[in-house]
CSV table of C-alpha atoms in Angstrom, one decimal:
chain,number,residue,atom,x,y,z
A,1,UNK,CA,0.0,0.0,0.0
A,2,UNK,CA,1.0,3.3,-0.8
A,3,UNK,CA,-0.1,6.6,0.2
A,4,UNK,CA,0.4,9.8,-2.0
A,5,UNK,CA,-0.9,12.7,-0.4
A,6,UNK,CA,-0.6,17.0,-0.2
A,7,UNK,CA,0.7,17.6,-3.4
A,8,UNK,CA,0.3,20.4,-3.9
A,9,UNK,CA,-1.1,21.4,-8.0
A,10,UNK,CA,-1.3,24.9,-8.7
A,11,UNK,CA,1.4,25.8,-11.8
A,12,UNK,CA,3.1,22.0,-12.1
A,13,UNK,CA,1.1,20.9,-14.8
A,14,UNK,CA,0.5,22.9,-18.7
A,15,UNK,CA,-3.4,22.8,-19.2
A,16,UNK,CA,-3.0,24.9,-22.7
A,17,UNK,CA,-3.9,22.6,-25.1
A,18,UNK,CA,-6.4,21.2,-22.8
A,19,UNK,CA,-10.6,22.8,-23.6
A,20,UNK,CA,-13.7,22.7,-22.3
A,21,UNK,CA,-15.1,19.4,-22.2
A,22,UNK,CA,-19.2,18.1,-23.1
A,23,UNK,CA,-20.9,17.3,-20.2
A,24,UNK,CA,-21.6,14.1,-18.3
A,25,UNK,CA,-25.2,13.9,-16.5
A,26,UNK,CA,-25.6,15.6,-13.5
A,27,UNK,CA,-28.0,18.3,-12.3
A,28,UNK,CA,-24.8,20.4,-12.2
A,29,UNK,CA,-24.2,20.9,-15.6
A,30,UNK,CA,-27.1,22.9,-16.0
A,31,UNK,CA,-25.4,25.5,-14.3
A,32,UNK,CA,-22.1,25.0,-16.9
A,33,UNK,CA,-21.1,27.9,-18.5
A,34,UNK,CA,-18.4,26.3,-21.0
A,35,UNK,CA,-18.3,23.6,-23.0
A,36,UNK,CA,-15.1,21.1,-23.0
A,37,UNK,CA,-13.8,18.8,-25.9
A,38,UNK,CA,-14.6,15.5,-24.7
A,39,UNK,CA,-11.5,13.2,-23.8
A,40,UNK,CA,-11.2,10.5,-26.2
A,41,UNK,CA,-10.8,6.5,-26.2
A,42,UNK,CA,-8.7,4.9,-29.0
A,43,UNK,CA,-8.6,1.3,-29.7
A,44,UNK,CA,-5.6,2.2,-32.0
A,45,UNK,CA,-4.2,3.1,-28.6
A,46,UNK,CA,-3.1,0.3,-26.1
A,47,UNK,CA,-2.9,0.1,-22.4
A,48,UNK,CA,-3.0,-3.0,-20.3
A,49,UNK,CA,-6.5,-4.7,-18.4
A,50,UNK,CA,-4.6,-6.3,-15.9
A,51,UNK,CA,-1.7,-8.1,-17.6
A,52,UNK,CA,-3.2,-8.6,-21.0
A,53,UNK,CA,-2.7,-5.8,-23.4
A,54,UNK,CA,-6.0,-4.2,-24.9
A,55,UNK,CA,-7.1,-1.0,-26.7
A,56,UNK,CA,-8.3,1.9,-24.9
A,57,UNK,CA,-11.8,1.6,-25.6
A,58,UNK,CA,-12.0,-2.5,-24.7
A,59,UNK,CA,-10.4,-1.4,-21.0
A,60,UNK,CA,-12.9,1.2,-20.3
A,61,UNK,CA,-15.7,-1.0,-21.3
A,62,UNK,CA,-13.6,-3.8,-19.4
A,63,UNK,CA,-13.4,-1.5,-16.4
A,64,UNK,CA,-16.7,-0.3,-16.2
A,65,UNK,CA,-17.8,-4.0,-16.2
A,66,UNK,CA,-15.7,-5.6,-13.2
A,67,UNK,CA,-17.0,-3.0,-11.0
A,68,UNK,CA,-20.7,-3.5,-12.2
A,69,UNK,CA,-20.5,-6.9,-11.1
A,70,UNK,CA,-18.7,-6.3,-8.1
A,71,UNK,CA,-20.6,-3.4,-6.9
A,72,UNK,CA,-22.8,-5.3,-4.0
A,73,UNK,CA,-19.6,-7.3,-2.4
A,74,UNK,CA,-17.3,-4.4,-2.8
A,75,UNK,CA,-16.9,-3.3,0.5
A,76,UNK,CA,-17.1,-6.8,1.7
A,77,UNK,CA,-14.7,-8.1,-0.2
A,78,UNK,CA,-12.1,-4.9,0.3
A,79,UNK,CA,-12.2,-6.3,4.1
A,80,UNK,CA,-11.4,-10.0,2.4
A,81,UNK,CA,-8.3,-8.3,0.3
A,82,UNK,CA,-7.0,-6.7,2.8
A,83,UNK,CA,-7.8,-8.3,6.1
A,84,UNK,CA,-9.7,-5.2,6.9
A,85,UNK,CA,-6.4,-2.9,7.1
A,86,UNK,CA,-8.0,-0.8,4.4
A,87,UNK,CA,-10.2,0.9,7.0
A,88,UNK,CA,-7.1,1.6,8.9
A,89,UNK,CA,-4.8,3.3,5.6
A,90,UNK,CA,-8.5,4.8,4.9
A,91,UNK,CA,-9.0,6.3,8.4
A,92,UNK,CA,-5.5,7.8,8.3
A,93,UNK,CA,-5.8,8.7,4.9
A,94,UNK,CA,-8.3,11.2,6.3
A,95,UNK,CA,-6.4,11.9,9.2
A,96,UNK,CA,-3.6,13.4,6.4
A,97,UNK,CA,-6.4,15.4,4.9
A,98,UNK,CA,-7.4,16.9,7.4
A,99,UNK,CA,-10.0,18.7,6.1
A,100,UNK,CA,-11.7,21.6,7.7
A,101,UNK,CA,-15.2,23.0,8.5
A,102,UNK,CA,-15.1,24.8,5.1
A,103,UNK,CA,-13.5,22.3,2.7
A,104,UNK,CA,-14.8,21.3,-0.8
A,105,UNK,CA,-13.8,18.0,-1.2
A,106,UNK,CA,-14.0,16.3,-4.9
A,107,UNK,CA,-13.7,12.4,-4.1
A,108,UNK,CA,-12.7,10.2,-7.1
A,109,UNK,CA,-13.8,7.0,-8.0
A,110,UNK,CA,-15.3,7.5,-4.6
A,111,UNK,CA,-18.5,5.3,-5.6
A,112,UNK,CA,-19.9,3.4,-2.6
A,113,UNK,CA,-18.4,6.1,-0.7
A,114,UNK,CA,-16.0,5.1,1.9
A,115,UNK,CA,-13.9,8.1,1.9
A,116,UNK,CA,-16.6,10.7,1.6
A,117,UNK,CA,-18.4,9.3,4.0
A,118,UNK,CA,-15.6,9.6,6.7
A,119,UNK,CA,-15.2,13.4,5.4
A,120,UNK,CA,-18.2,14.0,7.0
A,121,UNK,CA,-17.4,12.2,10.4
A,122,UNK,CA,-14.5,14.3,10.6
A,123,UNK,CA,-15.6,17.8,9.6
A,124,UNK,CA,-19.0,17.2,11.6
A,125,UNK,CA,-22.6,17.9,11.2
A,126,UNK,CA,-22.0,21.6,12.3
A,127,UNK,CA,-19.8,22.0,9.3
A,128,UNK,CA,-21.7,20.5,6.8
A,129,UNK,CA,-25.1,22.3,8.4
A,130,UNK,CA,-24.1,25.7,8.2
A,131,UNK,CA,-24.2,27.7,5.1
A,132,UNK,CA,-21.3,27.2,2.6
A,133,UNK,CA,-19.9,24.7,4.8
A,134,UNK,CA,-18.0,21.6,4.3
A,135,UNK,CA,-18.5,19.2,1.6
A,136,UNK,CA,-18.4,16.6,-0.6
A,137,UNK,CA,-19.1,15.6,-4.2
A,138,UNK,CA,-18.7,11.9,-4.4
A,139,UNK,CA,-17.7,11.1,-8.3
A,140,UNK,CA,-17.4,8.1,-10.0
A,141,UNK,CA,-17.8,6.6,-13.6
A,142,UNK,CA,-19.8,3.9,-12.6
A,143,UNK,CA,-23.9,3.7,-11.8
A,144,UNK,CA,-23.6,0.6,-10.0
A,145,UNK,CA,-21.3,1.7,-7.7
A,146,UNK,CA,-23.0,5.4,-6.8
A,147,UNK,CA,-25.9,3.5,-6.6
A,148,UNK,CA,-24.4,1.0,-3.5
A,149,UNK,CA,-22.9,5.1,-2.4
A,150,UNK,CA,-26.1,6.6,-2.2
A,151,UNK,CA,-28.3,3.4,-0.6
A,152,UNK,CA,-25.2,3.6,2.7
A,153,UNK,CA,-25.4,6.9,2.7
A,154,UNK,CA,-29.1,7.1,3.3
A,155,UNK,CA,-28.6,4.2,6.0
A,156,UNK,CA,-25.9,6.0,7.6
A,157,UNK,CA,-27.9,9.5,7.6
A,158,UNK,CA,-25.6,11.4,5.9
A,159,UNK,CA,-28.4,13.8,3.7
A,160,UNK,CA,-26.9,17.1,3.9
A,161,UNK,CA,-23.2,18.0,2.6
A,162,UNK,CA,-23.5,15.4,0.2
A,163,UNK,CA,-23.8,14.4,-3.7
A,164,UNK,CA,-23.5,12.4,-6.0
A,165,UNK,CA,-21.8,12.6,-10.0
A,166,UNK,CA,-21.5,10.3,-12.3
A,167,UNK,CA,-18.7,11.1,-14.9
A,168,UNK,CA,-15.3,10.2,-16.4
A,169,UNK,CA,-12.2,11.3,-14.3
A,170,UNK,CA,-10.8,12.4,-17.8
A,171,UNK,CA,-13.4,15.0,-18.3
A,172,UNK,CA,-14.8,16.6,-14.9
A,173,UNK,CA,-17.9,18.5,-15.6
A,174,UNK,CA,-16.4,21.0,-12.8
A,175,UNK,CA,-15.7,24.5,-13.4
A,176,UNK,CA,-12.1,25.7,-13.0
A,177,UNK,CA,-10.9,26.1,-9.2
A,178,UNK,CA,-13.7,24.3,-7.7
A,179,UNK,CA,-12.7,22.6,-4.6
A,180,UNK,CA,-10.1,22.6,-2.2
A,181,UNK,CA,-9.0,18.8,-2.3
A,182,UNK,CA,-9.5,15.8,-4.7
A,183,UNK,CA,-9.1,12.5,-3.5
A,184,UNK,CA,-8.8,8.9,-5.3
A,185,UNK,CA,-8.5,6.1,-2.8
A,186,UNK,CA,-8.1,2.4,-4.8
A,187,UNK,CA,-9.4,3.8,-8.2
A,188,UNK,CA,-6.3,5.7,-10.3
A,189,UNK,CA,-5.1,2.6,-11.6
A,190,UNK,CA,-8.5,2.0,-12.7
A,191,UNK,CA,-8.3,5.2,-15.4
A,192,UNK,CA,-7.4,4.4,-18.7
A,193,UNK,CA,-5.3,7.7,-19.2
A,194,UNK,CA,-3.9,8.6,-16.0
A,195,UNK,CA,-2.2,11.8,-17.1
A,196,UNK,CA,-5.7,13.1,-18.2
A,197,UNK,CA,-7.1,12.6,-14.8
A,198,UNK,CA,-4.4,14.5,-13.4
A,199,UNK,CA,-4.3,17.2,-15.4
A,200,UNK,CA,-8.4,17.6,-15.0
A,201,UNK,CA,-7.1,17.5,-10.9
A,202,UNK,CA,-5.2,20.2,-11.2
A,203,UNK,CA,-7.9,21.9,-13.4
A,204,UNK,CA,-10.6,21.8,-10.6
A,205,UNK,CA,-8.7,22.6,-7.8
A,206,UNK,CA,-8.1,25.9,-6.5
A,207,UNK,CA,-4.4,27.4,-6.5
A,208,UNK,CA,-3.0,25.6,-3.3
A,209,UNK,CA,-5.3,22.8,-3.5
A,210,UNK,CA,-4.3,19.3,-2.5
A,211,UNK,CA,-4.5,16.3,-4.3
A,212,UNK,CA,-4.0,12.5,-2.5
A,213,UNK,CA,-4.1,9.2,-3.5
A,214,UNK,CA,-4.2,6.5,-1.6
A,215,UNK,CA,-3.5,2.9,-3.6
A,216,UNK,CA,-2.1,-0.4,-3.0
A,217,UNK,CA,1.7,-0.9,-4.8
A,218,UNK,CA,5.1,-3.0,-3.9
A,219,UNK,CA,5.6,-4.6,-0.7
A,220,UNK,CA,8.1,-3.8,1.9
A,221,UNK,CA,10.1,-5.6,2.9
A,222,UNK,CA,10.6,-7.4,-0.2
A,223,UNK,CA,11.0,-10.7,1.7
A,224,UNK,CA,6.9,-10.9,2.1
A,225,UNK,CA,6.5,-10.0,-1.9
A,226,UNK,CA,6.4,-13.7,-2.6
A,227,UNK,CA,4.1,-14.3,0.8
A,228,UNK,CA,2.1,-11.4,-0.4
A,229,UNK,CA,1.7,-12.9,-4.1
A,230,UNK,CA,0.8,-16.4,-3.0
A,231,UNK,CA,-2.1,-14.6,-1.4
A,232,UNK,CA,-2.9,-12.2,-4.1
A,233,UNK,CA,-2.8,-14.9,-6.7
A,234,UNK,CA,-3.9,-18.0,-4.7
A,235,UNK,CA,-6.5,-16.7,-2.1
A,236,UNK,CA,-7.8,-13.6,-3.7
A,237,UNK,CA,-9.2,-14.8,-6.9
A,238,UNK,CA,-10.8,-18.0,-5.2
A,239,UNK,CA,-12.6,-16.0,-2.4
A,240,UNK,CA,-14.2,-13.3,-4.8
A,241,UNK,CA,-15.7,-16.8,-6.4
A,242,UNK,CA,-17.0,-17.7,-3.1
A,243,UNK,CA,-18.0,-14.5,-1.4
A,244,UNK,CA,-19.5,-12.6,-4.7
A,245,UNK,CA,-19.5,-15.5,-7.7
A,246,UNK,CA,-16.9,-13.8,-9.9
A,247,UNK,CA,-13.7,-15.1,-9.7
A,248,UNK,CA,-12.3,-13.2,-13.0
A,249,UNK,CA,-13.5,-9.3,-11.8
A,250,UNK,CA,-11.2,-9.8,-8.5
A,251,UNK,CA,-8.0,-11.8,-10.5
A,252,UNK,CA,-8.5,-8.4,-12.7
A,253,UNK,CA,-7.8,-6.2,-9.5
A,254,UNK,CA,-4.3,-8.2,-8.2
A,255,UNK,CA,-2.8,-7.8,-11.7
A,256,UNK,CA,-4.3,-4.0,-11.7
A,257,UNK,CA,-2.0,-3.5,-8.5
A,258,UNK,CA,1.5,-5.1,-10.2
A,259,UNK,CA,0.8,-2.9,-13.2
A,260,UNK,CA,0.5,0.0,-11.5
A,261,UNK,CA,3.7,2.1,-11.0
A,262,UNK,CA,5.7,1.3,-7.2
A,263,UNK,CA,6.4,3.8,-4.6
């Protein structure tokens, strides 16, 4: 596991050849007052869907597939893949953040809302209550997984400082310097262009913004890599079979993690 976190945006990245993008739905849009050139998926292209090597277009469709079928055992099987750590690196994750009683926060591929909802635990009710207070616009790509978002968030009462997006990380449908942090926790190696997502990251955030990610990578000490692959490779794959009937979605998400670049 590896967590990225305060880097700070503002003047690293050149946005100039980069528009205004078309819109994704979301009652926001209607209050848009530019329009963007829409980011654009190539088959000529190729990236990788785990370890096999595909064309743009065949991994988003890939992509948005695995996490349609996994959307009802996600959380469930997060606490399989990770022996439940992943609430600890998620609760100190937030801990990093931070975030205050006025904070915008833009949460990434932040679908059944795990993050979010711990954004508002930690700024409060009193925050999110009062006018232009804290809070938080949970986006993700996928319907299945807002949909698992917005069914814990009405069980956990969280109805107020709250909202959900559905849209590409590639094209936000945000105005410029919108909020004061974006996070992506589990979901950046999920994104078929990663540079696009970050450059639309630095587009929404206002100057002195932060961006954090927080994603699993290499293992340290290197002695447990082999420990750590027997149970990626061996236990993993096998459990997602038994606990949610897909065995191929979760052997998808173990290659995802050696693909993605180390610490």
């Amino acid at each position: 596991m590896i967590l990225r976190n305060a880097l700070r945006l503002r003047g690293s990245l050149d946005l100039s050849k980069y528009h205004n993008i078309n819109s994704i739905t979301s009652s926001l849009l209607h209050q848009q007052k530019f329009v963007r050139q829409a980011s654009t998926y190539s088959d000529d292209k190729t990236t990788h869907f785990g370890f096999k090597n595909v064309g743009e277009k065949e991994k988003k469709e890939a992509v948005l597939s695995v996490f349609h079928s996994v959307a009802d055992s996600y959380d469930l099987m997060n606490d399989a893949m990770s022996l439940g750590i992943h609430r600890v690196w998620k609760d100190a994750f937030m801990k990093k953040l931070d975030p205050g009683p006025n904070t915008k926060l833009l949460d990434v591929a932040g679908g059944t809302g795990d993050i979010s909802f711990r954004f508002l635990d930690y700024v409060g009710k009193e925050a999110v209550n009062k006018d232009d207070g804290a809070s938080v616009t949970v986006f993700d790509i996928n319907a299945s997984m807002l949909k698992v978002g917005e069914a814990r968030a009405s069980e956990l009462g969280h109805t107020k400082g709250i909202s959900f997006v559905q849209g590409d990380a590639q094209e936000l449908p945000f105005e410029d310097n919108t909020f004061d942090c974006y996070t992506i926790a589990f979901g950046i190696r999920n994104v078929v262009k990663i540079d696009e997502a970050l450059k639309e990251a630095h587009r929404v955030l206002k100057p002195g913004g932060r961006f954090m990610c927080l994603e699993f990578s290499k293992v340290k000490p290197q002695e447990l890599e082999s420990l750590y692959d027997l149970y990626s490779f061996q236990v993993i794959p096998p459990m997602g079979k038994i606990l949610a009937g897909d065995w191929d979605s979760y052997q998808y998400l173990v290659e995802s993690i050696r693909k993605f670049p180390d610490q």
